[in-house]
mmCIF file of the C-alpha atoms, coordinates in Angstrom:
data_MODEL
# 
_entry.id   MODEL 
# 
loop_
_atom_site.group_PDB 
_atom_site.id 
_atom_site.type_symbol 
_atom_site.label_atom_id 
_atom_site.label_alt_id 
_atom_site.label_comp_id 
_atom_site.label_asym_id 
_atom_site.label_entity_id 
_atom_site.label_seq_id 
_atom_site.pdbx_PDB_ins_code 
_atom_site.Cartn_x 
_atom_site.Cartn_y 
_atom_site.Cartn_z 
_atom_site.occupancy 
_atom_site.B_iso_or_equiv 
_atom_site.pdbx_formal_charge 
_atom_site.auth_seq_id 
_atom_site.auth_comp_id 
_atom_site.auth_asym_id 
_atom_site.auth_atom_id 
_atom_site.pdbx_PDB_model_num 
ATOM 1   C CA . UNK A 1 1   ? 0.000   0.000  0.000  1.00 0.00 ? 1   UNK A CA 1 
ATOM 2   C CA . UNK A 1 2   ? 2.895   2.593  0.709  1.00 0.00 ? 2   UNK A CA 1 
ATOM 3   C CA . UNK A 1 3   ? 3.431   2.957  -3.194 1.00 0.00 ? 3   UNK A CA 1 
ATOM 4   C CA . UNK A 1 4   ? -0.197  4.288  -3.044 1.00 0.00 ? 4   UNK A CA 1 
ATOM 5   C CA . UNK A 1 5   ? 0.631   6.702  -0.682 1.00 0.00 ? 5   UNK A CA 1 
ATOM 6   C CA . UNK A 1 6   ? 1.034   10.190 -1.380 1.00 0.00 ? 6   UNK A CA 1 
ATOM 7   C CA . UNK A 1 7   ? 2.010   13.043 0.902  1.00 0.00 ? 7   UNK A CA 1 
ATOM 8   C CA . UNK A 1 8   ? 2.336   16.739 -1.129 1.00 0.00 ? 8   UNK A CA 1 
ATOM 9   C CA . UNK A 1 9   ? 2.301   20.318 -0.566 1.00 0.00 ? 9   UNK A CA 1 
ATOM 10  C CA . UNK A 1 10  ? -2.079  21.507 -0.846 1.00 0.00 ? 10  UNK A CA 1 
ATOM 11  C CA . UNK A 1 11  ? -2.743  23.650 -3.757 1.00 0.00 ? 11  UNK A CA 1 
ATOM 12  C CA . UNK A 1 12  ? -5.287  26.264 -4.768 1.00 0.00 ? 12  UNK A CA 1 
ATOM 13  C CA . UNK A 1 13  ? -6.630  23.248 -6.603 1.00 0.00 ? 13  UNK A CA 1 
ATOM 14  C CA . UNK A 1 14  ? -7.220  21.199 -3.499 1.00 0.00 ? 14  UNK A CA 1 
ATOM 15  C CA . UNK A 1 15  ? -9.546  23.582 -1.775 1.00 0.00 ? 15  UNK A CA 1 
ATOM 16  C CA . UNK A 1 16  ? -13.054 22.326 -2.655 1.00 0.00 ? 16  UNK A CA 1 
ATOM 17  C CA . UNK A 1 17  ? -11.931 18.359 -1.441 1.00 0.00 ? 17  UNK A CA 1 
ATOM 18  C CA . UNK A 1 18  ? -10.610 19.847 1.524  1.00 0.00 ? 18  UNK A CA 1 
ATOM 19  C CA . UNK A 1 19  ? -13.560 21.663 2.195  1.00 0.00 ? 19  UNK A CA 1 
ATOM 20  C CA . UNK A 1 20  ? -15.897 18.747 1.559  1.00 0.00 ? 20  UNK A CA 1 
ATOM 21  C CA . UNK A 1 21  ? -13.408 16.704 4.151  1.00 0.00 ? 21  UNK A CA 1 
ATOM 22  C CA . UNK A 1 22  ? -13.721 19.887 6.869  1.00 0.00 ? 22  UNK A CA 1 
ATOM 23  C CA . UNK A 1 23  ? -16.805 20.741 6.905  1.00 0.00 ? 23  UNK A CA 1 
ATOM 24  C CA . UNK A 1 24  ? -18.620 17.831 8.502  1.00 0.00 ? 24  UNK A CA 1 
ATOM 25  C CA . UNK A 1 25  ? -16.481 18.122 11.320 1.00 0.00 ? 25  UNK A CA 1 
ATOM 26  C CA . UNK A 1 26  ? -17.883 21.661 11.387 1.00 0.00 ? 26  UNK A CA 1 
ATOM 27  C CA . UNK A 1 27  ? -21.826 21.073 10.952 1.00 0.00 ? 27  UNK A CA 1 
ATOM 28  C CA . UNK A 1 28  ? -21.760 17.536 12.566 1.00 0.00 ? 28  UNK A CA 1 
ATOM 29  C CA . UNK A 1 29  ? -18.995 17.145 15.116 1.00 0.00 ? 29  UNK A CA 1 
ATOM 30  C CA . UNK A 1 30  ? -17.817 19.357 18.540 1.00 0.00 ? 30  UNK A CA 1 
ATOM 31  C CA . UNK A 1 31  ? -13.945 18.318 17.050 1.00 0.00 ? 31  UNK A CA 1 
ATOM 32  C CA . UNK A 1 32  ? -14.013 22.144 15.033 1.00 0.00 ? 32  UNK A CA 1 
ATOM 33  C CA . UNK A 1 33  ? -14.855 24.607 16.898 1.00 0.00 ? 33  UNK A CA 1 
ATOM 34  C CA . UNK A 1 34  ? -15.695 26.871 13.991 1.00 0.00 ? 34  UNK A CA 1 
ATOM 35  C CA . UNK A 1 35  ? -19.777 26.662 13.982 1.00 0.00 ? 35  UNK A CA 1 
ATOM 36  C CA . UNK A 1 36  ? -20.524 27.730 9.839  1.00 0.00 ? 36  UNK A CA 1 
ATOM 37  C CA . UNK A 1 37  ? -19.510 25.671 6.696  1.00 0.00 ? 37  UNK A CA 1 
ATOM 38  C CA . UNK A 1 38  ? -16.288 27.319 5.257  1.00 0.00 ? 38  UNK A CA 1 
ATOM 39  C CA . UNK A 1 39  ? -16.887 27.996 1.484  1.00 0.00 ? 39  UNK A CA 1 
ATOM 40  C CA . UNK A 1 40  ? -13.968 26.866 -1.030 1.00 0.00 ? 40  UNK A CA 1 
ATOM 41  C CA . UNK A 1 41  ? -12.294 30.098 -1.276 1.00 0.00 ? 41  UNK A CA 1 
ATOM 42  C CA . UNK A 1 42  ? -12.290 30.521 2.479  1.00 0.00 ? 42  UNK A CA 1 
ATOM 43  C CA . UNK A 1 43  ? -10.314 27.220 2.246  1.00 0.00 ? 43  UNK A CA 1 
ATOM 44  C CA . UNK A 1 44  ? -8.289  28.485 -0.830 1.00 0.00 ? 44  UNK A CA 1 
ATOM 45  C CA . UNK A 1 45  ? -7.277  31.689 1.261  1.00 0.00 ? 45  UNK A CA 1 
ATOM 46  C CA . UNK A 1 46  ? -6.811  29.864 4.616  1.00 0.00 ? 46  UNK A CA 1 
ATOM 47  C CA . UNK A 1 47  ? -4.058  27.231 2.850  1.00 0.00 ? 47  UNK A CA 1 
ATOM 48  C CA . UNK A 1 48  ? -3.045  30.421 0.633  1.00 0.00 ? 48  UNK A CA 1 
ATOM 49  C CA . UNK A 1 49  ? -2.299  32.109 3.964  1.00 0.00 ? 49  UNK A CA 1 
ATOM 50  C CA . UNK A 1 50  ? -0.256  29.508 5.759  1.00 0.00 ? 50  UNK A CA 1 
ATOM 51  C CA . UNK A 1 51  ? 1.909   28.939 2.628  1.00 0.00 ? 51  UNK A CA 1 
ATOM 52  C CA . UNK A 1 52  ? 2.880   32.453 2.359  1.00 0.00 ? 52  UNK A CA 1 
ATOM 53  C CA . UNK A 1 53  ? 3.920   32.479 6.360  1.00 0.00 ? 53  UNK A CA 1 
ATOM 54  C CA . UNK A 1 54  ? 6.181   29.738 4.538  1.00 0.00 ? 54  UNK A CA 1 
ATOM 55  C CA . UNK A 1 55  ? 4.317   26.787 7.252  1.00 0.00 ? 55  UNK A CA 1 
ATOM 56  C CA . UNK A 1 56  ? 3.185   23.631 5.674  1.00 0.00 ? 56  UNK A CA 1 
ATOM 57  C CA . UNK A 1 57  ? 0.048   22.565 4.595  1.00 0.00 ? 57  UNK A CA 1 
ATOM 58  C CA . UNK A 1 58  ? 0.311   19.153 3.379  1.00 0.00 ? 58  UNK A CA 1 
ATOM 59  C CA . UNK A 1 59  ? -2.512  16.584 1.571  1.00 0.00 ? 59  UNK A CA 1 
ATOM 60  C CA . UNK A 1 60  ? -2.374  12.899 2.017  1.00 0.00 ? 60  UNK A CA 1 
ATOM 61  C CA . UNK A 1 61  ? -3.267  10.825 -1.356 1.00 0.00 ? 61  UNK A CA 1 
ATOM 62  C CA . UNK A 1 62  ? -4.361  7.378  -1.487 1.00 0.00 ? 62  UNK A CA 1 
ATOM 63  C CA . UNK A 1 63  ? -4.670  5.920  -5.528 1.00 0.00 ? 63  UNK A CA 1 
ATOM 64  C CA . UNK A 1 64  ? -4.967  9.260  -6.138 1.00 0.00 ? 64  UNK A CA 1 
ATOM 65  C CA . UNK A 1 65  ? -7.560  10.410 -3.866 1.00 0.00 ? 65  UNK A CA 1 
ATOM 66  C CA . UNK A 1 66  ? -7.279  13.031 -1.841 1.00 0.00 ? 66  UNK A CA 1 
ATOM 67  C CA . UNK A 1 67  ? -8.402  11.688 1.613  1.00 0.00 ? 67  UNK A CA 1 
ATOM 68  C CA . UNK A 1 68  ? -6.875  14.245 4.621  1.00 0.00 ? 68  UNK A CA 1 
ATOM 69  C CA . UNK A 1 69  ? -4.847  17.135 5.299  1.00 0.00 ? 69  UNK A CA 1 
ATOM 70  C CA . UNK A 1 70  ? -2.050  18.779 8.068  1.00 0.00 ? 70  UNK A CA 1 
ATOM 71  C CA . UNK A 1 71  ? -1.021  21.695 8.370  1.00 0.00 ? 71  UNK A CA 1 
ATOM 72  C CA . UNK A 1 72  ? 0.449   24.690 11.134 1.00 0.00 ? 72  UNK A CA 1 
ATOM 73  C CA . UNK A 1 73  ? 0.166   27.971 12.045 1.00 0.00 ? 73  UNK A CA 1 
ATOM 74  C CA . UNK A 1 74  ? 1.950   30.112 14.361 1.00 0.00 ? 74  UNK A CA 1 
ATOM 75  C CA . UNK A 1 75  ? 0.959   29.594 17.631 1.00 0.00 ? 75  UNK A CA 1 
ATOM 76  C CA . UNK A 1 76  ? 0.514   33.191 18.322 1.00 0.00 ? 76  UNK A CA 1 
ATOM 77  C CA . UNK A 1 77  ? 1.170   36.812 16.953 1.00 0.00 ? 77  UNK A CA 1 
ATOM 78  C CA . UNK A 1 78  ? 3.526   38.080 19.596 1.00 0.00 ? 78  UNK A CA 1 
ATOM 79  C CA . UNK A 1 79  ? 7.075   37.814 18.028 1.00 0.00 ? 79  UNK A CA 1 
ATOM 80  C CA . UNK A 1 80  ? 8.900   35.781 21.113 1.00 0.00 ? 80  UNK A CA 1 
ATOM 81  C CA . UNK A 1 81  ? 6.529   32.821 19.688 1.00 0.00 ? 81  UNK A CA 1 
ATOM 82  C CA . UNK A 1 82  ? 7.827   32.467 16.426 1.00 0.00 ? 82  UNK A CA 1 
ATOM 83  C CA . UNK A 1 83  ? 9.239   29.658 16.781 1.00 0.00 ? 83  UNK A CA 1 
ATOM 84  C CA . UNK A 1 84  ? 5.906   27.339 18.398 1.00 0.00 ? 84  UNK A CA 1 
ATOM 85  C CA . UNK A 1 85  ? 3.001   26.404 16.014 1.00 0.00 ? 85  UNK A CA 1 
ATOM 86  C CA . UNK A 1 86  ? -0.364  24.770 16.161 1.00 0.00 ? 86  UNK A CA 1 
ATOM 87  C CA . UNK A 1 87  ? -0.785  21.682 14.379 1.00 0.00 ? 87  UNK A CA 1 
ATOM 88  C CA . UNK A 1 88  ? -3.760  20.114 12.723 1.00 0.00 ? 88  UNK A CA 1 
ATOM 89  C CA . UNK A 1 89  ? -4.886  17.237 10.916 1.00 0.00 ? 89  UNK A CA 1 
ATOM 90  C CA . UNK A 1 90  ? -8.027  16.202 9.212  1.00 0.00 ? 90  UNK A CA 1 
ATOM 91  C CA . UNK A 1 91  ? -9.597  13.092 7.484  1.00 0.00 ? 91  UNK A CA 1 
ATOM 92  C CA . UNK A 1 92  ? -12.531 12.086 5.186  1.00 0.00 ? 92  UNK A CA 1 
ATOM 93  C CA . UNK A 1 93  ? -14.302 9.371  7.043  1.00 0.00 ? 93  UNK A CA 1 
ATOM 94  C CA . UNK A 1 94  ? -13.200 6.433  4.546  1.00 0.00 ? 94  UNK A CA 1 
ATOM 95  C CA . UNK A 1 95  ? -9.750  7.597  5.238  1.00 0.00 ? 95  UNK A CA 1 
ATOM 96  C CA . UNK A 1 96  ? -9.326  6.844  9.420  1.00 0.00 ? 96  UNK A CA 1 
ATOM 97  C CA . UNK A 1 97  ? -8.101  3.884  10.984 1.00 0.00 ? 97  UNK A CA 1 
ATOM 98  C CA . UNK A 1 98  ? -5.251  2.566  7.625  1.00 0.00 ? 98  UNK A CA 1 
ATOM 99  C CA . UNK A 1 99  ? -2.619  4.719  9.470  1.00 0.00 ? 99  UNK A CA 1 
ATOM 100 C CA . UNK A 1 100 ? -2.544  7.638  6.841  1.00 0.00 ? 100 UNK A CA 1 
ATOM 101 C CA . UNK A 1 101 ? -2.799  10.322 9.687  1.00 0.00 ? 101 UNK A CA 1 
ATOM 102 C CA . UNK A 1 102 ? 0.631   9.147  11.586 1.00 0.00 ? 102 UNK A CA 1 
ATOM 103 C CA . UNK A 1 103 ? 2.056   9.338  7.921  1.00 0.00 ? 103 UNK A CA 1 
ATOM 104 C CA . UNK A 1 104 ? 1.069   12.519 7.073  1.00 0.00 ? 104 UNK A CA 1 
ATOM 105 C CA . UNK A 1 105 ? 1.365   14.413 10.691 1.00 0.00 ? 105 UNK A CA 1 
ATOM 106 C CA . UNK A 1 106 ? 5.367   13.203 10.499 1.00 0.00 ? 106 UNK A CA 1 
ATOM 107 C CA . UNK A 1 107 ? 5.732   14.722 7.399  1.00 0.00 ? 107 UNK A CA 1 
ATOM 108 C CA . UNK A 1 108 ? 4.389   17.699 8.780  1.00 0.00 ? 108 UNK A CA 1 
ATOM 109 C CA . UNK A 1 109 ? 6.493   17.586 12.022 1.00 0.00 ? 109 UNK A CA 1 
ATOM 110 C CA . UNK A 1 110 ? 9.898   16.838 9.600  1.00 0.00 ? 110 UNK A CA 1 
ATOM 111 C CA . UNK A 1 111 ? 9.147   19.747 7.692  1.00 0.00 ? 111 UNK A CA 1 
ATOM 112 C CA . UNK A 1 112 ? 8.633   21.718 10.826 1.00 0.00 ? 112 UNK A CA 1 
ATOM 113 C CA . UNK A 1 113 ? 12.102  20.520 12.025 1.00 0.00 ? 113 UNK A CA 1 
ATOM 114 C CA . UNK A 1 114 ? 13.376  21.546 8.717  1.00 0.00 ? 114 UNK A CA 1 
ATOM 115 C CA . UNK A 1 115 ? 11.878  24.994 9.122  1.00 0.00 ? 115 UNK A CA 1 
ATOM 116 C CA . UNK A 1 116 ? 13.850  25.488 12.442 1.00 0.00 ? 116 UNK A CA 1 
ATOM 117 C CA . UNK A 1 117 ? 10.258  25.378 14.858 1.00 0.00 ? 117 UNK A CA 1 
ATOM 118 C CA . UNK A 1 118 ? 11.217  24.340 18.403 1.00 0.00 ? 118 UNK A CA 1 
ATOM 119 C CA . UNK A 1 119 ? 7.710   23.465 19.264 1.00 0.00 ? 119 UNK A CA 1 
ATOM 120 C CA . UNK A 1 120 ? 4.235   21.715 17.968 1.00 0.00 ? 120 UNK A CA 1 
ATOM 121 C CA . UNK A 1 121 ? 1.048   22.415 20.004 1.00 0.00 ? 121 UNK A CA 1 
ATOM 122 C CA . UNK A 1 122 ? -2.159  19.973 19.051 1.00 0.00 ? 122 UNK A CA 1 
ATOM 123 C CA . UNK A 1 123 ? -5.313  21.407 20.428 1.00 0.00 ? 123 UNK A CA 1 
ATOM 124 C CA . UNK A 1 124 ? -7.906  19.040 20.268 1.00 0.00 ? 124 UNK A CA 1 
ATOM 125 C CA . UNK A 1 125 ? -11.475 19.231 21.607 1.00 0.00 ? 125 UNK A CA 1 
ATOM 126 C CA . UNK A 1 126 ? -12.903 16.551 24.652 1.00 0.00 ? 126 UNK A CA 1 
ATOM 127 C CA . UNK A 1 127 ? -13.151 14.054 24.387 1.00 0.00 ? 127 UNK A CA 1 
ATOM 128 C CA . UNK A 1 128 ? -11.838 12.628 21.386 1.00 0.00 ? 128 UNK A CA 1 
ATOM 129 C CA . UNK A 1 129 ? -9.308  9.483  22.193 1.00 0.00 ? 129 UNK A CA 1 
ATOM 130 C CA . UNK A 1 130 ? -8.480  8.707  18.557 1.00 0.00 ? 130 UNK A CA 1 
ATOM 131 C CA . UNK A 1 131 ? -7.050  12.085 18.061 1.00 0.00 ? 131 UNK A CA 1 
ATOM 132 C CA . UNK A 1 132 ? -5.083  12.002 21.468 1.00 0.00 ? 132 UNK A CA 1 
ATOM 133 C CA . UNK A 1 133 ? -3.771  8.593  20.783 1.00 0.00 ? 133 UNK A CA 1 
ATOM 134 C CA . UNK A 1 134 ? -2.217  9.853  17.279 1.00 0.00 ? 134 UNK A CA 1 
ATOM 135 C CA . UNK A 1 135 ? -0.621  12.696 19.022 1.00 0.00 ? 135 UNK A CA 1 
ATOM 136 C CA . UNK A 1 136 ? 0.651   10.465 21.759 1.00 0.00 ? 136 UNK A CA 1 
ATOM 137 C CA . UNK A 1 137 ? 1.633   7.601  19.087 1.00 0.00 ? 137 UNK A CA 1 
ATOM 138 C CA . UNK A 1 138 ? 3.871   10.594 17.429 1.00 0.00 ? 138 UNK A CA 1 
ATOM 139 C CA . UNK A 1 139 ? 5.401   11.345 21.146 1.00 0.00 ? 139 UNK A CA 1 
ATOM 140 C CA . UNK A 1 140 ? 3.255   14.586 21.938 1.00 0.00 ? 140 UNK A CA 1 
ATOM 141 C CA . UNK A 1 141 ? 2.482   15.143 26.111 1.00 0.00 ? 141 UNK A CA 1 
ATOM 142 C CA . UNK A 1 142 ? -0.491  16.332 27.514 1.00 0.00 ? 142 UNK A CA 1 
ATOM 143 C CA . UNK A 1 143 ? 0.168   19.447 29.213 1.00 0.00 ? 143 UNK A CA 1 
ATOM 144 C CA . UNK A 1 144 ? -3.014  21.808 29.752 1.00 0.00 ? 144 UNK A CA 1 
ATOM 145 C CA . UNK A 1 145 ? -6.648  20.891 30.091 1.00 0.00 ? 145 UNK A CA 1 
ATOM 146 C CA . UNK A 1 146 ? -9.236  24.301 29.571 1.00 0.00 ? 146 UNK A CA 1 
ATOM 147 C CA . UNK A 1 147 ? -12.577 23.145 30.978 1.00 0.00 ? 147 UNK A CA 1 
ATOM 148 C CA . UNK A 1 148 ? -15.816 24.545 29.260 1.00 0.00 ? 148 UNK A CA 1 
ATOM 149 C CA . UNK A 1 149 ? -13.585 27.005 27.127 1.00 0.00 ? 149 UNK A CA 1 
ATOM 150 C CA . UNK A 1 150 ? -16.019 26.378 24.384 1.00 0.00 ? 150 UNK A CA 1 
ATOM 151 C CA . UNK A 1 151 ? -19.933 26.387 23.644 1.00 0.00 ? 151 UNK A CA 1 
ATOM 152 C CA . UNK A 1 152 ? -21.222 24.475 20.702 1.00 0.00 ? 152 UNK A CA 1 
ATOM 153 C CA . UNK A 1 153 ? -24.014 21.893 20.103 1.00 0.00 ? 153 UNK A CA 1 
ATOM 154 C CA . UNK A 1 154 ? -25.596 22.526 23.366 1.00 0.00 ? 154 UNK A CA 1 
ATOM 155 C CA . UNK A 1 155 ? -23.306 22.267 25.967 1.00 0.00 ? 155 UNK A CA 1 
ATOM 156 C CA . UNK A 1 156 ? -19.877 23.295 27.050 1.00 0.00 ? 156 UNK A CA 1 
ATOM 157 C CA . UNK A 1 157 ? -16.791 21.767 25.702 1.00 0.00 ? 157 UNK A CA 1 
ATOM 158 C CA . UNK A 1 158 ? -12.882 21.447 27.099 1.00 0.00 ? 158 UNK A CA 1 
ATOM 159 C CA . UNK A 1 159 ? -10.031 21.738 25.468 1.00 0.00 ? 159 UNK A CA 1 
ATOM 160 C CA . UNK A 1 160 ? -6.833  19.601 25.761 1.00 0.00 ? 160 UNK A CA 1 
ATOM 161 C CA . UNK A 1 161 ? -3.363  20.946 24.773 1.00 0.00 ? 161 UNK A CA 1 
ATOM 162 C CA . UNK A 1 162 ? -0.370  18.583 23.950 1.00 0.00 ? 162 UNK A CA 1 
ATOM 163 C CA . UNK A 1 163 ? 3.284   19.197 23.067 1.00 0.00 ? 163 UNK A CA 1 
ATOM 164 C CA . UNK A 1 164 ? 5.912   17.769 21.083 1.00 0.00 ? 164 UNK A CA 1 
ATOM 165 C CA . UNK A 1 165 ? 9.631   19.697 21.516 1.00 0.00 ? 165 UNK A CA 1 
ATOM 166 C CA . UNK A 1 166 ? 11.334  19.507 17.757 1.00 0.00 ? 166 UNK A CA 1 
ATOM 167 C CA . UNK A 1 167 ? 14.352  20.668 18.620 1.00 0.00 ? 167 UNK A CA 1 
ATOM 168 C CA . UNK A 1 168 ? 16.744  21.325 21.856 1.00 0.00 ? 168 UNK A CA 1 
ATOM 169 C CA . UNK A 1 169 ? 18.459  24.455 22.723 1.00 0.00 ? 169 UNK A CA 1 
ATOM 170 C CA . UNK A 1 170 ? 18.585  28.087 21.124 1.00 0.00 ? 170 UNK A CA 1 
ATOM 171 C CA . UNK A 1 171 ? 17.242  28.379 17.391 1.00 0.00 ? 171 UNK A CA 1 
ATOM 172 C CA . UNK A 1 172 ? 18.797  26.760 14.571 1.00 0.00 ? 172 UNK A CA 1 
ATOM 173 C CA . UNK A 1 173 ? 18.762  30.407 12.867 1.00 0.00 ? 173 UNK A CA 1 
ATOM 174 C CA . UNK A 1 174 ? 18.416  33.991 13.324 1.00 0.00 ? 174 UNK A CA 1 
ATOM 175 C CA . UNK A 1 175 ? 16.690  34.297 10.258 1.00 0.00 ? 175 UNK A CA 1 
ATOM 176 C CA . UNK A 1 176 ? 13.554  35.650 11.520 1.00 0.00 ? 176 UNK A CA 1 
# 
């Protein structure tokens, strides 16, 4: 099956399958926290954006299909976080359980390595153990817990926060 396999950069092109992949987890889930279907060009900007802030955002192929996605963004605006990002990782339904996401989400945390980022920050919405056991499986830690930090389908939602450290001691670069 690894022949089959195929892990590339997203393109403007890839926008409308990655919105048909997202958006269920929008409408019919509490995983996304956003509450509205994103339209295609929403999705075209949002990759758009990350590329230019030169982070990845990477699509998995199976025979040619197009069946999940990872990406990052910075953690936060203030400059002394450059270096930290927020990591996420979405697949269609057909796609879970053949061990695509671990795949993918190293390719995304080698090209974070590559790109000098000390640290990888997975947010992910309680509970949801199949998303906590791929962070875990890739050798993220639990470190924060918000309770009822979010409101959506009826009820108030936590919020678990894990970590994986990319690289040890000062920056690889000053090329900020």
């Amino acid at each position: 099956m690894s022949q089959d396999i195929h892990i590339r950069p997203a393109t403007a092109a890839d926008a409308a399958t990655i919105t048909a992949i997202y958006n269920p987890y929008v409408l019919d889930t509490t995983i996304s926290f956003e509450e509205q279907a994103v339209s295609m060009e929403e999705m075209a900007a949002r990759i758009a954006k990350v590329q230019q802030q030169g982070l990845p955002w990477l699509v998995v192929e199976l025979h040619g299909e197009l069946l999940g996605y990872a990406y990052a963004t910075r953690w936060r605006v203030r400059h002394a976080y450059r270096y930290a990002v927020e990591t996420s990782v979405y697949f269609a339904p057909e796609a879970r359980g053949q061990g695509l996401g671990s795949r993918l989400y190293r390719s995304l945390l080698q090209q974070l390595r590559d790109l000098g980022v000390h640290l990888a920050i997975g947010g992910i919405s309680l509970p949801n153990a199949a998303s906590a056991a791929l962070h875990e499986g890739l050798g993220f830690r639990q470190v924060a817990t918000f309770h009822e930090v979010g409101w959506k389908a009826g009820r108030w939602l936590d919020v678990g926060y894990w970590e994986l450290k990319l690289h040890d001691g000062p920056p690889p670069s000053l090329a900020d």
